[in-house]
XYZ file of C-alpha atoms in Angstrom:
362
model
C 0.147 0.009 0.161
C 2.929 2.393 0.888
C 4.479 1.543 -2.464
C 0.964 2.578 -4.255
C 1.147 5.578 -2.676
C 4.575 6.882 -3.279
C 3.907 6.020 -7.005
C 0.903 7.974 -7.027
C 2.812 10.918 -5.615
C 5.553 10.526 -7.779
C 3.083 10.381 -10.622
C 1.016 13.641 -9.518
C 4.233 15.551 -8.852
C 5.227 14.958 -12.485
C 2.137 16.007 -13.708
C 2.033 19.041 -11.699
C 5.663 19.949 -12.745
C 4.730 19.336 -16.426
C 1.838 21.749 -16.199
C 3.606 24.320 -14.396
C 6.341 24.300 -17.373
C 3.782 24.461 -19.925
C 1.939 27.556 -18.869
C 1.094 29.966 -21.728
C -0.486 33.033 -20.136
C -3.154 35.423 -21.493
C -3.836 38.550 -19.361
C -5.928 41.696 -19.379
C -5.326 44.800 -17.527
C -6.862 48.045 -17.358
C -4.081 50.681 -16.860
C -6.550 53.490 -16.041
C -5.505 56.535 -17.960
C -2.134 55.513 -19.039
C -0.453 58.177 -20.942
C 2.314 60.791 -20.769
C 1.834 61.417 -17.387
C 1.905 57.904 -16.123
C 4.768 57.118 -18.186
C 6.987 59.437 -16.548
C 6.564 57.935 -13.305
C 9.426 55.434 -12.632
C 7.668 53.657 -9.609
C 4.581 52.956 -11.777
C 6.258 52.074 -14.982
C 8.461 49.715 -12.842
C 5.351 47.951 -11.450
C 3.568 47.749 -15.144
C 6.715 46.129 -16.372
C 6.708 43.631 -13.606
C 2.990 42.480 -14.229
C 3.066 42.620 -18.201
C 6.152 40.458 -18.373
C 4.242 37.836 -16.401
C 2.076 37.282 -19.548
C 2.669 35.763 -22.957
C -0.119 37.937 -24.507
C -1.414 40.824 -22.446
C -4.318 42.966 -23.487
C -3.917 46.683 -22.140
C -6.918 48.917 -21.708
C -7.538 52.583 -21.017
C -4.459 53.567 -23.098
C -4.653 57.341 -23.695
C -1.295 58.175 -25.274
C -2.283 61.112 -27.258
C 1.120 62.114 -28.067
C 2.481 58.580 -29.080
C 5.256 58.469 -26.478
C 4.037 56.629 -23.701
C 3.410 52.957 -25.152
C 7.032 53.022 -26.792
C 8.596 54.033 -23.459
C 6.630 51.031 -21.820
C 7.974 48.736 -24.378
C 11.265 49.625 -24.163
C 11.389 49.239 -20.349
C 9.858 45.614 -20.762
C 12.563 44.710 -23.219
C 15.176 45.888 -20.762
C 13.613 44.066 -17.878
C 12.913 40.806 -19.542
C 15.910 40.290 -22.353
C 15.217 36.812 -22.323
C 12.225 37.293 -24.385
C 11.236 39.681 -27.252
C 7.953 41.694 -27.269
C 6.031 43.427 -29.763
C 2.765 45.245 -29.852
C -0.129 45.672 -31.957
C -2.871 48.533 -31.170
C -6.152 49.774 -32.327
C -6.918 53.117 -33.475
C -7.959 55.682 -30.852
C -11.664 54.871 -30.071
C -14.334 56.907 -28.397
C -17.349 58.881 -29.253
C -15.788 62.194 -27.967
C -12.598 63.811 -29.384
C -11.937 64.825 -25.736
C -11.905 61.468 -24.535
C -10.224 58.297 -26.666
C -8.661 55.151 -25.655
C -6.491 52.524 -27.479
C -6.598 48.400 -27.215
C -3.350 47.397 -27.352
C -1.938 43.935 -26.975
C 1.782 43.301 -25.894
C 2.896 39.812 -26.573
C 6.072 37.741 -26.799
C 7.152 37.303 -30.251
C 9.382 34.449 -29.641
C 6.130 32.384 -28.737
C 3.300 34.160 -30.482
C 2.631 35.642 -33.693
C -0.285 37.878 -35.134
C -1.832 36.582 -37.983
C -4.706 38.890 -38.254
C -6.624 41.784 -37.023
C -9.869 43.404 -37.306
C -11.525 46.523 -36.085
C -15.144 45.892 -35.936
C -17.144 48.451 -37.409
C -20.101 48.610 -35.405
C -22.683 48.927 -38.092
C -24.826 46.259 -37.399
C -28.278 47.045 -38.916
C -30.838 48.165 -36.173
C -27.851 48.305 -33.578
C -25.408 50.909 -35.056
C -22.819 52.453 -32.803
C -23.644 49.647 -29.740
C -20.110 50.373 -28.309
C -18.205 53.569 -27.073
C -15.076 51.622 -27.837
C -15.638 49.062 -30.526
C -13.573 45.860 -30.080
C -10.238 45.549 -31.847
C -10.053 41.788 -32.700
C -6.810 40.031 -33.117
C -6.003 36.392 -34.305
C -2.712 34.909 -32.958
C -0.869 31.975 -33.490
C 1.263 29.979 -30.591
C 2.326 26.641 -31.771
C 3.417 25.410 -28.537
C -0.258 25.724 -27.000
C -2.797 22.983 -27.237
C -4.837 25.024 -29.397
C -2.192 26.606 -31.713
C -4.433 29.498 -32.677
C -6.924 31.591 -31.189
C -8.757 34.899 -31.292
C -8.915 37.511 -28.773
C -11.820 39.833 -28.644
C -11.241 42.722 -26.198
C -13.804 45.113 -24.787
C -13.853 48.198 -22.276
C -17.515 48.634 -21.719
C -19.041 52.091 -20.579
C -20.220 51.682 -17.052
C -23.569 53.356 -17.847
C -24.375 51.054 -20.938
C -22.724 47.884 -19.709
C -25.978 45.734 -20.309
C -26.158 46.626 -24.058
C -22.549 46.481 -24.962
C -22.035 43.022 -23.325
C -25.300 41.791 -25.296
C -23.743 43.412 -28.500
C -20.558 41.551 -27.978
C -22.366 38.498 -28.664
C -22.847 39.621 -32.440
C -19.088 40.443 -32.434
C -18.256 36.924 -31.636
C -20.655 35.306 -33.997
C -19.255 37.565 -36.892
C -15.591 36.850 -36.105
C -16.328 33.202 -35.830
C -17.994 33.033 -39.144
C -15.316 35.470 -40.950
C -12.434 33.353 -39.622
C -13.903 29.980 -39.401
C -12.803 29.277 -35.749
C -14.432 28.563 -32.561
C -11.274 29.144 -30.525
C -12.207 32.416 -28.951
C -11.658 34.270 -25.984
C -13.400 37.599 -25.020
C -11.722 39.508 -22.123
C -11.232 42.820 -20.460
C -12.911 45.570 -18.247
C -16.494 44.649 -18.764
C -17.961 46.217 -15.737
C -20.091 43.109 -15.376
C -20.794 43.626 -11.738
C -22.227 45.307 -9.065
C -24.234 48.355 -9.758
C -23.132 48.494 -13.414
C -24.658 45.130 -14.231
C -27.636 44.327 -11.892
C -28.829 40.703 -11.567
C -32.020 41.522 -13.090
C -30.342 42.757 -16.436
C -28.331 39.433 -16.962
C -31.236 37.661 -18.498
C -30.830 40.017 -21.411
C -27.356 39.424 -21.982
C -26.796 36.733 -24.642
C -22.996 36.418 -23.622
C -24.397 35.410 -20.199
C -27.483 33.134 -21.442
C -25.688 31.158 -23.917
C -24.508 27.808 -22.116
C -21.865 27.316 -24.784
C -19.698 29.995 -23.336
C -17.682 29.578 -20.256
C -16.937 32.562 -17.839
C -13.779 31.869 -16.350
C -13.714 34.602 -13.573
C -16.836 34.106 -11.602
C -19.026 36.581 -9.969
C -17.707 35.843 -6.570
C -14.018 37.149 -7.497
C -12.753 40.755 -6.775
C -10.873 42.316 -9.665
C -10.223 45.357 -7.991
C -7.273 46.317 -5.661
C -9.236 48.563 -3.574
C -9.789 47.320 0.077
C -13.225 49.032 -0.184
C -14.654 47.164 -3.307
C -15.374 43.811 -4.033
C -16.632 43.394 -7.487
C -15.803 41.169 -10.724
C -15.482 43.935 -13.237
C -12.996 42.203 -15.327
C -13.703 38.939 -16.926
C -12.288 36.330 -19.265
C -15.044 34.396 -21.543
C -14.158 31.133 -23.476
C -15.932 30.048 -26.682
C -15.307 26.634 -28.339
C -14.958 23.276 -26.434
C -11.284 22.948 -27.854
C -10.304 26.039 -26.207
C -12.209 25.472 -23.138
C -10.571 22.230 -22.414
C -7.021 23.892 -23.103
C -7.358 26.286 -20.181
C -5.423 24.992 -16.990
C -8.313 24.148 -14.330
C -8.573 27.071 -11.881
C -6.226 29.123 -13.646
C -8.328 32.139 -14.473
C -7.657 34.562 -11.457
C -7.376 38.233 -10.712
C -3.456 38.942 -9.692
C -3.606 41.553 -6.901
C -0.169 43.289 -7.370
C -1.059 45.806 -4.568
C -0.753 43.037 -1.888
C 1.844 41.268 -3.977
C 4.109 44.262 -3.962
C 3.012 45.949 -0.982
C 1.896 49.274 -2.980
C -0.531 52.154 -1.668
C -3.937 52.483 -3.045
C -4.340 54.279 -6.431
C -0.551 54.065 -7.018
C -0.914 52.450 -10.368
C -4.526 51.424 -11.125
C -7.490 50.315 -9.223
C -7.887 47.200 -11.427
C -6.414 43.906 -10.885
C -4.651 42.108 -13.783
C -6.851 39.185 -14.740
C -5.271 36.102 -16.267
C -5.948 32.500 -17.596
C -3.191 29.641 -18.325
C -3.497 27.681 -21.454
C -1.865 24.172 -21.614
C 1.150 23.958 -23.636
C 3.045 21.200 -24.797
C 0.452 18.626 -23.982
C 2.682 16.153 -25.545
C 5.247 16.593 -23.197
C 2.821 16.003 -20.385
C 1.483 12.686 -21.840
C 5.009 11.537 -22.569
C 5.705 12.280 -18.848
C 2.629 9.693 -18.076
C 3.613 7.496 -20.756
C 7.185 7.056 -19.341
C 5.632 6.793 -15.881
C 3.852 3.491 -17.013
C 7.041 2.244 -18.584
C 8.782 2.422 -15.204
C 6.632 1.259 -12.789
C 8.001 -2.259 -12.988
C 11.330 -0.764 -12.002
C 10.382 1.299 -9.387
C 8.312 -1.426 -7.730
C 10.971 -4.184 -7.896
C 13.366 -1.825 -6.516
C 11.169 -0.779 -3.709
C 12.680 -1.504 -0.218
C 9.166 -2.031 0.954
C 8.394 -5.035 -1.527
C 11.948 -6.632 -0.177
C 11.058 -6.009 3.441
C 7.743 -8.022 2.760
C 9.388 -10.609 0.413
C 6.965 -9.820 -2.048
C 8.138 -10.694 -5.580
C 7.972 -8.577 -8.756
C 4.722 -8.757 -10.312
C 2.767 -8.869 -6.790
C -0.597 -7.486 -6.061
C 1.338 -3.971 -4.874
C 2.672 -3.639 -8.252
C -0.828 -4.317 -10.077
C -2.642 -1.763 -7.968
C 0.108 0.913 -8.752
C 0.025 0.195 -12.416
C -3.710 0.303 -12.261
C -3.689 3.592 -10.443
C -1.585 5.026 -13.188
C -3.548 3.837 -15.979
C -6.672 5.083 -14.458
C -5.040 8.602 -14.263
C -4.106 8.416 -17.889
C -7.492 7.517 -18.896
C -8.907 10.643 -16.916
C -6.373 12.849 -18.476
C -7.357 11.822 -22.092
C -10.823 13.289 -21.475
C -9.229 16.423 -20.655
C -6.587 16.819 -23.236
C -6.116 16.429 -26.867
C -5.147 13.041 -28.453
C -1.862 11.403 -27.218
C 1.150 11.231 -29.563
C 2.111 8.122 -31.332
C 3.966 5.386 -29.140
C 7.584 5.331 -29.962
C 8.946 2.883 -32.796
C 11.668 1.634 -30.705
C 10.981 -2.361 -30.596
C 12.373 -2.544 -27.119
C 10.002 0.074 -25.881
C 7.248 -1.560 -27.406
C 7.799 -4.644 -25.984
C 8.104 -3.317 -22.734
C 4.717 -1.769 -23.032
C 3.270 -5.188 -24.153
C 4.900 -6.820 -20.776
C 3.215 -4.107 -18.800
C -0.228 -4.676 -20.264
C -0.163 -8.569 -19.842
C 0.919 -8.086 -16.363
C -1.996 -5.867 -15.457
């Protein structure tokens, strides 16, 4: 029994390591009036750089860089802080109904792991619902070969607090148009939706198709707090996933709000009142399944060399060994339900013979 527990613990540790090593992080962060003034504050910039470099792709909102100098400065500091990775950005035009207040959506991404394959500025001209958004979604298609989904689309949205219900519902039309246009189901919608507290009353949620469509997964729950204020607890910022393949590729329970204020010991309103939200995508799932595959191959070696079996004078091939192998096989079965198909087994004859031997013993 002790041998079985040790083997199972070894298996779980290997799976955990494989998952951790494979993280691909997608983030969304409302910088709250990011422009020339904030870019000149060294402490603020240092904090932003530390947060953004935690992500493979990071959506920035409320970028108000009217003079065009703040974003290049942020990118330059990011590259100096993390020289191991290459960073690029893709930005929307300035968006807003008023000339006096406009924002940009900006994606900063690691170009060593991710490439932009297409972009689309939603025209907001749906017949009967023209000009539904104050800041129309700037849709970007990414290619990330090491992730389980390989390619995905990100639809950002920063809603107007006074028009949250209407804009969230209209976001559903954007989703359907993008799916049809690019023939993909791997779509993530993310950003400061203002989707909680007084901005989205519970009585209004039945009127939001983005909520009522059960094929969509809201990864950040209503119980989350995506602010860094001690006096506020609201799930304003959200991540919503469409597509079964994409949904299954999200690391379970990885969608969270990163409260940098607590993490870095900062004072309130020093940077922004919004936490950075993120979700992790399984990358290199083949590596994970190779770990499981190798675990099965070495079970016999582990059991036969176990001091517990020798102390009990149990021969190799005993019931303890069989239980251990069955535990691992059951774990492999469950993981197949969560992950894409496993890679083909090795062509090496000795490895194939060993597999056959293990299956015969079980």
